[in-house]
Tab-separated table of C-alpha atoms in Angstrom:
chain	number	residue	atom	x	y	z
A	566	UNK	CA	0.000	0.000	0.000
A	567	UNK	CA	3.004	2.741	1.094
A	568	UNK	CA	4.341	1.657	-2.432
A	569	UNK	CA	1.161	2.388	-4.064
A	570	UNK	CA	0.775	5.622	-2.489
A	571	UNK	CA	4.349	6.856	-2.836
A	572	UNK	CA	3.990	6.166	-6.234
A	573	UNK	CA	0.855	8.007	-6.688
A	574	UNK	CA	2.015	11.066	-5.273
A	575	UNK	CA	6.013	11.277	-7.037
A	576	UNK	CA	5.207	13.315	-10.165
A	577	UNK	CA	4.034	15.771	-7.489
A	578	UNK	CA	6.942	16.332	-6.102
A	579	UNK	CA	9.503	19.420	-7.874
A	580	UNK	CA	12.538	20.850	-6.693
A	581	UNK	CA	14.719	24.206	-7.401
A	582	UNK	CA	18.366	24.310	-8.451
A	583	UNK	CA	19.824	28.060	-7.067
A	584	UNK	CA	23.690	28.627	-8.071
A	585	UNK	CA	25.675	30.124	-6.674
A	586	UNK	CA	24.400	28.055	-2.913
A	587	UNK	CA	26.527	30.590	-0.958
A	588	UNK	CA	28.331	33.428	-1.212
A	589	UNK	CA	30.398	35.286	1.256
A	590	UNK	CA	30.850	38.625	2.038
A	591	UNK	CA	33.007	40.221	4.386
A	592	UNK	CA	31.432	44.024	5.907
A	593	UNK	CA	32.599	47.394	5.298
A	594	UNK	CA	30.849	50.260	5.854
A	595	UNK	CA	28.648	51.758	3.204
A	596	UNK	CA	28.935	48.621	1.194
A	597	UNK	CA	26.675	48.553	-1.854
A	598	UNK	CA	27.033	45.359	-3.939
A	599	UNK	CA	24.794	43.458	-6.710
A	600	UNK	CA	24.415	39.630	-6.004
A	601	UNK	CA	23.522	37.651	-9.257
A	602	UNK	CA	21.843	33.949	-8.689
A	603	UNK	CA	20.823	31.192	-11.136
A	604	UNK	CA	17.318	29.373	-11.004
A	605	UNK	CA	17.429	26.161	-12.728
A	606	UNK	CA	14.484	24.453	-14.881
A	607	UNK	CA	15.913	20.825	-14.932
A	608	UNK	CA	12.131	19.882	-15.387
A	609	UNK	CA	11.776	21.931	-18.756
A	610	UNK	CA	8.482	23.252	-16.971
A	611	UNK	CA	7.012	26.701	-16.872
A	612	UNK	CA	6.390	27.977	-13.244
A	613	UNK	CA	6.583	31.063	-11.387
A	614	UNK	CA	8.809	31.575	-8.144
A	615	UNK	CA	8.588	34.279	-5.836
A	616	UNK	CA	11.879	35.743	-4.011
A	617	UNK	CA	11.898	37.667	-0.950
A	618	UNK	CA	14.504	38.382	1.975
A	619	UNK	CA	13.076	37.538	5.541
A	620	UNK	CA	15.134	37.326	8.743
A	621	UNK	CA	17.436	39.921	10.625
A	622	UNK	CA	19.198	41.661	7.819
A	623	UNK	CA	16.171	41.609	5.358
A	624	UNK	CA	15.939	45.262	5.273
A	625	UNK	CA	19.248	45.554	3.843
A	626	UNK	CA	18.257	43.519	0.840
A	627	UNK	CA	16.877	44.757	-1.933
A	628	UNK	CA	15.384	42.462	-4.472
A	629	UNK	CA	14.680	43.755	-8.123
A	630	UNK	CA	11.749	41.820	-9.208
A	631	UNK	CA	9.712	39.458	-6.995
A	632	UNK	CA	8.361	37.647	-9.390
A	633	UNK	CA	10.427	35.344	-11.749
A	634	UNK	CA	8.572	33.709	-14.588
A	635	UNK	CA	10.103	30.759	-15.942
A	636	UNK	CA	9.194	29.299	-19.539
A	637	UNK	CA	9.719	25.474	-20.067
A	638	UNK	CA	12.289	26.477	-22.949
A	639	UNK	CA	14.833	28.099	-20.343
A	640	UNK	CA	17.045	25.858	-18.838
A	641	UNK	CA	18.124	28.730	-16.641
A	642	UNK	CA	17.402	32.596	-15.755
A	643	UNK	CA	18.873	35.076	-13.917
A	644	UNK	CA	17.917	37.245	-11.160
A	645	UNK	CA	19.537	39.922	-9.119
A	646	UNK	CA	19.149	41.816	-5.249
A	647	UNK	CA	21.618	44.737	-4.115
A	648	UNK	CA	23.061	44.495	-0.304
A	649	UNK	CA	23.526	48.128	0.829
C-alpha cells in the first residue's frame, strides 16, 4: 500500500536548483554590492517563483523583481538583489 501511495504522489513532487548556494561577504561600511543567482528548470516546466529576503538583515536587501517567470524552454534565468 506505502508503495502504491508513494507512487501516486512522485510526479508531485519538484525541486529548485539556485547557483551560486553561498556566497560570502566580508562588511565594510557603506557597502553597496549586486548579487547575481541562477534558477534552474531541470524539469523543462514553466512555473513562477517568488523571491523575498526575511530574517534579521532583510531590510538591507533589496530584491529587483519578486516575481520570476520561468518558460519550459529556459534551462536557466537570472535574477539579481543589491546588499547596501
Amino acid at each position: 500500500m506505502v508503495l502504491i501511495v508513494i507512487t501516486l504522489f512522485s510526479n508531485l513532487v519538484l525541486a529548485l536548483g539556485v547557483a551560486p548556494a553561498k556566497v560570502g561577504i566580508n562588511f565594510e561600511a557603506n557597502l553597496e554590492k549586486e548579487i547575481i543567482l541562477r534558477i534552474f528548470n531541470e524539469q523543462n516546466k514553466d512555473f513562477k517563483v517568488v523571491v523575498y529576503a526575511r530574517g534579521e538583515l532583510a531590510e538591507y536587501l533589496n530584491v529587483d523583481n519578486t516575481l520570476i517567470s520561468v518558460k519550459a524552454d529556459q534551462s536557466e534565468v537570472e535574477f539579481k538583489f543589491k546588499i547596501n
